[in-house]
Tab-separated table of C-alpha atoms and ligand atoms in Angstrom:
chain	number	residue	atom	x	y	z
A	1	MET	CA	-36.173	-5.661	-19.537
A	2	THR	CA	-32.743	-4.244	-20.337
A	3	ILE	CA	-31.630	-1.997	-23.139
A	4	SER	CA	-28.187	-1.557	-24.548
A	5	SER	CA	-26.802	1.964	-24.334
A	6	GLY	CA	-23.362	2.280	-25.819
A	7	GLU	CA	-20.929	0.340	-23.687
A	8	SER	CA	-23.276	-0.553	-20.881
A	9	THR	CA	-26.567	-2.316	-20.545
A	10	LEU	CA	-29.026	-0.287	-18.567
A	11	PRO	CA	-31.494	-2.259	-16.482
A	12	VAL	CA	-34.740	-0.355	-16.694
A	13	GLY	CA	-35.403	1.385	-13.416
A	14	ALA	CA	-31.797	1.426	-12.282
A	15	ASN	CA	-28.704	3.515	-12.739
A	16	PRO	CA	-25.611	1.864	-14.255
A	17	GLY	CA	-24.184	0.561	-10.977
A	18	ARG	CA	-21.031	-1.474	-10.457
A	19	PRO	CA	-20.623	-3.567	-13.601
A	20	ALA	CA	-19.802	-7.242	-13.182
A	21	GLY	CA	-16.041	-7.582	-13.264
A	22	SER	CA	-15.236	-4.057	-12.057
A	23	PRO	CA	-12.742	-4.156	-9.210
A	24	SER	CA	-13.936	-4.724	-5.666
A	25	LEU	CA	-12.058	-3.017	-2.844
A	26	ALA	CA	-10.337	-6.348	-2.149
A	27	GLU	CA	-9.093	-6.514	-5.739
A	28	ALA	CA	-8.001	-2.888	-5.721
A	29	LEU	CA	-5.954	-3.531	-2.579
A	30	ARG	CA	-4.460	-6.687	-4.073
A	31	SER	CA	-3.199	-4.633	-7.029
A	32	GLY	CA	-0.525	-3.171	-4.765
A	33	ARG	CA	-1.322	0.386	-5.859
A	34	LEU	CA	-2.388	2.942	-3.259
A	35	VAL	CA	-6.188	2.963	-3.026
A	36	ARG	CA	-7.635	6.446	-2.676
A	37	ALA	CA	-11.160	6.895	-1.338
A	38	ALA	CA	-13.155	10.058	-0.678
A	39	GLY	CA	-16.180	10.659	1.491
A	40	ALA	CA	-19.722	11.089	0.218
A	41	HIS	CA	-23.205	11.355	1.659
A	42	SER	CA	-25.480	10.680	-1.329
A	43	ALA	CA	-25.549	9.019	-4.735
A	44	LEU	CA	-24.760	12.389	-6.299
A	45	THR	CA	-21.707	13.084	-4.168
A	46	ALA	CA	-20.549	9.473	-4.610
A	47	SER	CA	-20.747	10.017	-8.393
A	48	LEU	CA	-18.548	13.073	-8.000
A	49	VAL	CA	-16.004	10.987	-6.093
A	50	GLU	CA	-15.925	8.577	-9.027
A	51	GLN	CA	-15.750	11.379	-11.599
A	52	ALA	CA	-12.769	12.846	-9.760
A	53	GLY	CA	-10.920	9.591	-10.434
A	54	MET	CA	-10.896	8.180	-6.902
A	55	ASP	CA	-10.696	4.404	-6.503
A	56	ALA	CA	-13.465	4.041	-3.917
A	57	VAL	CA	-16.276	5.937	-2.203
A	58	TRP	CA	-16.258	6.280	1.570
A	59	ALA	CA	-19.888	6.205	2.762
A	60	SER	CA	-18.992	8.364	5.736
A	61	SER	CA	-21.084	8.332	8.901
A	62	PHE	CA	-19.942	11.912	9.485
A	63	GLU	CA	-21.100	13.083	6.057
A	64	ILE	CA	-24.337	11.100	6.048
A	65	SER	CA	-25.228	12.475	9.489
A	66	ALA	CA	-24.242	16.010	8.479
A	67	ALA	CA	-26.472	15.734	5.407
A	68	ARG	CA	-29.357	15.417	7.875
A	69	CYS	CA	-27.934	18.230	10.064
A	70	LEU	CA	-27.345	15.649	12.784
A	71	PRO	CA	-24.205	14.906	14.786
A	72	ASP	CA	-22.211	11.773	13.950
A	73	ALA	CA	-23.182	10.107	17.223
A	74	SER	CA	-24.843	6.774	16.382
A	75	LEU	CA	-28.183	8.552	15.910
A	76	LEU	CA	-29.092	7.124	12.508
A	77	THR	CA	-30.092	3.496	12.189
A	78	MET	CA	-28.350	0.789	10.199
A	79	THR	CA	-31.157	0.918	7.649
A	80	GLU	CA	-30.700	4.647	7.148
A	81	TYR	CA	-26.959	4.278	6.543
A	82	LEU	CA	-27.477	1.232	4.338
A	83	THR	CA	-30.068	3.005	2.196
A	84	VAL	CA	-27.602	5.775	1.385
A	85	ALA	CA	-24.680	3.390	0.765
A	86	ALA	CA	-26.804	1.211	-1.526
A	87	GLU	CA	-27.980	4.245	-3.498
A	88	MET	CA	-24.329	5.225	-3.926
A	89	GLN	CA	-23.332	1.761	-5.144
A	90	LYS	CA	-26.238	1.699	-7.603
A	91	CYS	CA	-24.763	4.590	-9.542
A	92	CYS	CA	-21.019	4.075	-9.088
A	93	SER	CA	-18.758	1.574	-10.801
A	94	ILE	CA	-16.079	1.956	-8.119
A	95	PRO	CA	-16.612	0.152	-4.804
A	96	VAL	CA	-18.424	1.819	-1.924
A	97	VAL	CA	-16.741	1.298	1.444
A	98	ALA	CA	-19.455	1.563	4.069
A	99	ASP	CA	-18.576	3.163	7.378
A	100	VAL	CA	-20.631	0.983	9.730
A	101	ASP	CA	-19.478	2.632	12.960
A	102	THR	CA	-19.532	0.049	15.768
A	103	GLY	CA	-21.561	-2.470	13.765
A	104	PHE	CA	-24.869	-1.165	15.164
A	105	GLY	CA	-24.841	-3.258	18.342
A	106	GLY	CA	-23.527	-6.649	19.397
A	107	THR	CA	-22.509	-9.726	17.445
A	108	MET	CA	-26.045	-10.496	16.238
A	109	ASN	CA	-26.347	-6.954	14.905
A	110	VAL	CA	-23.008	-7.375	13.148
A	111	ALA	CA	-24.143	-10.615	11.481
A	112	HIS	CA	-27.350	-8.925	10.355
A	113	MET	CA	-25.409	-5.894	9.120
A	114	VAL	CA	-23.056	-7.967	6.938
A	115	ARG	CA	-25.930	-9.932	5.396
A	116	GLU	CA	-27.938	-6.767	4.721
A	117	TYR	CA	-25.037	-4.815	3.241
A	118	GLU	CA	-23.979	-7.720	1.036
A	119	SER	CA	-27.533	-8.188	-0.176
A	120	ARG	CA	-27.517	-4.569	-1.378
A	121	GLY	CA	-24.248	-4.910	-3.275
A	122	ILE	CA	-21.854	-3.459	-0.699
A	123	THR	CA	-18.744	-5.615	-0.428
A	124	ALA	CA	-16.562	-3.506	1.853
A	125	VAL	CA	-17.348	-2.272	5.352
A	126	CYS	CA	-15.305	-0.581	8.048
A	127	MET	CA	-16.175	-1.315	11.683
A	128	GLU	CA	-14.600	0.489	14.637
A	129	ASP	CA	-13.746	-0.639	18.157
A	130	LYS	CA	-15.610	2.041	20.134
A	131	LEU	CA	-18.510	1.450	22.468
A	132	PHE	CA	-22.020	2.070	21.147
A	133	PRO	CA	-23.189	4.836	21.014
A	134	LYS	CA	-20.034	6.298	19.563
A	135	MET	CA	-19.152	9.953	19.045
A	136	ASN	CA	-17.282	11.296	16.007
A	137	SER	CA	-13.546	10.939	16.556
A	138	PHE	CA	-12.822	14.667	16.353
A	139	VAL	CA	-15.311	15.684	19.032
A	140	ALA	CA	-13.687	16.586	22.334
A	141	ALA	CA	-15.549	13.929	24.317
A	142	PRO	CA	-14.638	10.650	25.990
A	143	HIS	CA	-14.036	7.914	23.393
A	144	CYS	CA	-14.459	4.566	25.118
A	145	LEU	CA	-13.098	1.396	23.554
A	146	LEU	CA	-14.702	-2.009	23.492
A	147	PRO	CA	-12.480	-4.646	25.146
A	148	THR	CA	-10.232	-6.165	22.466
A	149	GLU	CA	-11.705	-9.636	22.944
A	150	GLU	CA	-15.252	-8.419	22.362
A	151	PHE	CA	-14.347	-6.537	19.215
A	152	CYS	CA	-12.473	-9.599	17.911
A	153	ARG	CA	-15.648	-11.597	18.374
A	154	LYS	CA	-17.552	-9.066	16.252
A	155	LEU	CA	-14.910	-9.346	13.529
A	156	GLU	CA	-15.024	-13.142	13.603
A	157	VAL	CA	-18.788	-13.099	13.278
A	158	ALA	CA	-18.648	-10.612	10.385
A	159	LYS	CA	-16.222	-12.844	8.492
A	160	ALA	CA	-18.102	-16.030	9.363
A	161	VAL	CA	-21.361	-14.822	7.833
A	162	GLN	CA	-20.007	-13.187	4.658
A	163	ARG	CA	-21.292	-14.749	1.446
A	164	GLU	CA	-19.292	-12.795	-1.135
A	165	LYS	CA	-15.816	-14.221	-1.647
A	166	ASP	CA	-14.374	-10.719	-1.924
A	167	PHE	CA	-16.249	-9.152	0.980
A	168	HIS	CA	-13.671	-6.902	2.665
A	169	LEU	CA	-13.726	-6.109	6.367
A	170	ILE	CA	-11.703	-3.147	7.607
A	171	ALA	CA	-11.129	-3.201	11.366
A	172	ARG	CA	-10.645	0.321	12.663
A	173	THR	CA	-8.974	1.033	15.937
A	174	GLU	CA	-9.788	4.174	17.845
A	175	ALA	CA	-7.037	3.464	20.373
A	176	LEU	CA	-5.099	6.636	19.490
A	177	ILE	CA	-8.295	8.704	19.391
A	178	SER	CA	-9.097	7.537	22.931
A	179	GLY	CA	-5.641	8.589	24.172
A	180	GLN	CA	-4.030	5.132	24.236
A	181	PRO	CA	-0.397	4.724	23.111
A	182	VAL	CA	0.704	3.401	19.730
A	183	THR	CA	1.602	0.065	21.394
A	184	GLU	CA	-2.095	-0.413	22.230
A	185	ALA	CA	-3.116	0.381	18.649
A	186	LEU	CA	-0.554	-2.148	17.399
A	187	GLU	CA	-1.633	-4.843	19.823
A	188	ARG	CA	-5.288	-4.342	18.905
A	189	CYS	CA	-4.618	-4.369	15.172
A	190	ARG	CA	-2.572	-7.575	15.431
A	191	ARG	CA	-5.451	-9.215	17.268
A	192	TYR	CA	-7.948	-7.869	14.732
A	193	ALA	CA	-5.939	-9.313	11.850
A	194	ASP	CA	-5.795	-12.659	13.683
A	195	ALA	CA	-9.584	-12.479	14.119
A	196	GLY	CA	-9.993	-12.249	10.341
A	197	ALA	CA	-9.955	-8.527	9.508
A	198	ASP	CA	-8.865	-8.040	5.903
A	199	SER	CA	-7.212	-4.700	6.660
A	200	VAL	CA	-6.796	-2.359	9.618
A	201	LEU	CA	-7.494	1.347	9.910
A	202	VAL	CA	-5.420	3.174	12.477
A	203	HIS	CA	-7.158	6.453	13.186
A	204	SER	CA	-5.234	9.418	14.584
A	205	LYS	CA	-6.151	12.997	15.371
A	206	ASP	CA	-2.524	14.056	15.698
A	207	ARG	CA	-1.527	17.180	13.760
A	208	THR	CA	1.307	15.244	12.084
A	209	ASN	CA	1.797	11.721	10.742
A	210	ARG	CA	4.093	10.941	13.695
A	211	GLN	CA	1.752	8.419	15.375
A	212	VAL	CA	1.021	6.648	12.110
A	213	LEU	CA	4.721	6.380	11.261
A	214	GLU	CA	5.359	4.931	14.720
A	215	PHE	CA	2.556	2.459	14.105
A	216	LEU	CA	4.021	1.458	10.733
A	217	ALA	CA	7.460	0.941	12.299
A	218	GLY	CA	5.962	-1.721	14.569
A	219	TRP	CA	3.519	-3.244	12.074
A	220	ASP	CA	4.330	-6.647	10.618
A	221	GLU	CA	2.356	-6.025	7.408
A	222	ARG	CA	0.120	-9.026	7.927
A	223	VAL	CA	-2.806	-7.034	6.436
A	224	PRO	CA	-2.978	-3.658	4.632
A	225	VAL	CA	-3.075	-0.425	6.635
A	226	VAL	CA	-5.691	2.285	5.987
A	227	ILE	CA	-5.519	5.901	7.191
A	228	VAL	CA	-7.805	8.935	7.406
A	229	PRO	CA	-5.375	11.884	7.326
A	230	THR	CA	-7.893	14.623	8.142
A	231	THR	CA	-5.764	16.284	10.835
A	232	TYR	CA	-2.386	15.599	9.196
A	233	PRO	CA	-3.030	16.610	5.576
A	234	ASP	CA	0.595	17.445	4.856
A	235	TRP	CA	1.519	13.949	3.691
A	236	HIS	CA	1.570	13.327	-0.047
A	237	ALA	CA	-0.172	10.147	-1.153
A	238	ASP	CA	3.017	8.852	-2.828
A	239	ASP	CA	4.981	9.317	0.392
A	240	ALA	CA	2.259	7.575	2.402
A	241	ARG	CA	2.393	4.649	-0.040
A	242	ARG	CA	6.170	4.453	0.245
A	243	ALA	CA	5.835	4.455	4.045
A	244	GLY	CA	3.595	1.375	3.868
A	245	ILE	CA	0.047	2.752	3.645
A	246	SER	CA	-2.306	0.822	1.342
A	247	MET	CA	-5.386	3.036	1.416
A	248	VAL	CA	-6.017	6.705	2.151
A	249	ILE	CA	-9.498	8.014	2.933
A	250	TYR	CA	-10.145	11.724	2.323
A	251	ALA	CA	-13.170	11.432	4.541
A	252	ASN	CA	-15.017	14.743	4.419
A	253	HIS	CA	-13.416	17.138	1.951
A	254	GLY	CA	-16.251	16.971	-0.593
A	255	LEU	CA	-18.774	17.850	2.088
A	256	ARG	CA	-16.694	20.763	3.347
A	257	ALA	CA	-16.157	22.041	-0.205
A	258	MET	CA	-19.866	21.847	-0.882
A	259	ILE	CA	-20.776	23.759	2.284
A	260	ARG	CA	-18.312	26.550	1.554
A	261	SER	CA	-19.039	26.899	-2.179
A	262	THR	CA	-22.817	26.619	-1.911
A	263	LEU	CA	-22.920	29.257	0.773
A	264	ASP	CA	-20.622	31.565	-1.205
A	265	VAL	CA	-22.719	31.258	-4.367
A	266	LEU	CA	-26.050	31.789	-2.627
A	267	ARG	CA	-24.729	34.787	-0.689
A	268	THR	CA	-23.357	36.316	-3.893
A	269	ILE	CA	-26.709	35.918	-5.635
A	270	ARG	CA	-28.507	37.565	-2.750
A	271	GLU	CA	-26.011	40.396	-2.483
A	272	GLU	CA	-25.651	41.031	-6.250
A	273	GLY	CA	-29.339	40.719	-7.067
A	274	SER	CA	-28.829	38.325	-10.005
A	275	THR	CA	-27.090	35.062	-10.834
A	276	VAL	CA	-24.785	36.646	-13.459
A	277	PRO	CA	-21.639	36.776	-11.240
A	278	VAL	CA	-21.880	33.057	-10.442
A	279	GLU	CA	-22.984	31.579	-13.772
A	280	ASP	CA	-19.423	30.673	-14.831
A	281	GLU	CA	-18.549	29.392	-11.366
A	282	ILE	CA	-21.200	26.719	-11.057
A	283	ALA	CA	-22.009	23.475	-12.865
A	284	SER	CA	-24.222	23.764	-15.920
A	285	ILE	CA	-27.638	22.197	-16.211
A	286	ASN	CA	-26.069	19.823	-18.753
A	287	ASP	CA	-23.552	18.753	-16.107
A	288	VAL	CA	-26.496	17.794	-13.932
A	289	PHE	CA	-28.152	15.920	-16.830
A	290	ARG	CA	-24.957	13.890	-17.219
A	291	LEU	CA	-24.938	12.981	-13.550
A	292	GLN	CA	-28.558	11.891	-13.968
A	293	HIS	CA	-27.552	9.608	-16.894
A	294	LEU	CA	-30.330	11.329	-18.803
A	295	ASP	CA	-29.201	10.151	-22.243
A	296	GLN	CA	-29.323	6.525	-21.174
A	297	TRP	CA	-32.697	6.954	-19.534
A	298	ARG	CA	-34.180	8.610	-22.616
A	299	LYS	CA	-33.223	5.576	-24.688
A	300	VAL	CA	-35.698	3.596	-22.593
A	301	SER	CA	-38.585	5.327	-24.334
A	302	GLU	CA	-37.090	5.374	-27.865
B	401	SPV	C1	-16.337	9.403	8.906
B	401	SPV	O1	-16.045	10.069	7.892
B	401	SPV	O2	-17.496	9.183	9.250
B	401	SPV	C2	-15.301	8.790	9.724
B	401	SPV	C3	-13.969	9.402	9.746
B	401	SPV	O3	-15.568	7.844	10.409
B	401	SPV	S1	-13.915	10.489	11.092
B	401	SPV	O4	-14.862	11.565	10.859
B	401	SPV	O5	-12.549	10.963	11.107
B	401	SPV	O6	-14.238	9.767	12.293
B	402	MG	MG1	-17.611	7.560	10.676
């Protein structure tokens, strides 16, 4: 049973979700405009990413792990990550880009992952070339890379089993994170594009965009380039686009904002003895109702 609610048709028992015809990540990248994504760890935070006007949601392994107070160290299972990403996609009309770490194992795991993610409506995943179990890129720990050939095989398998025409595979190199030179990142990304990756993510923990610019100078533009400028924030999106970047991921800023603001508000309430000082600083109950699509849900019982 479906009911019509204004512009959209609400399937009973589901949130609005990505309407047929809304742009996939592949389409957004084809548009030639810079694609901006922001990290999330739940359906609610993914909705906020959409409300803020971002083009895509980054289902971040760092955020999803942090939401469980766990380190981003391959501790959660594929099913746990997929559950969160699918819940996000159910209530967002922009595409969810799932951070699938190393692909959860070997080539068979990768094939299973692609089939499972596609079956839950996720049409963009980002897989990285570290060894399983991986550690978050910003942790001062050894970051070991999978041999290029082996990672290429994973990419080939991912592309071979995709069913959705527009399924988009981002191949992420951790070469720079592991201390390798830009030439290694370039060589890997060329091989990843040849293996079928639809775009490449060159991750850097440099304090400036120097490494990324060096990468771009040697890149032949065979597929789009994605960045995560967490440690080099001083690069305006327009300048990044002009330099040749196709997609920017603001990977964890929503999470960090939430931690800081929630703590501040709760401390103020405890210290002040009432909620009066924070009432104008926080979202209203009606804001929450809107995020819950309450009006559409109430039409179900009219
Ligand atoms: C994430 O957000 O989970 C990422 C980006 O993979 S990073 O934390 O920079 O590794
Ligand atoms: Mg991650």
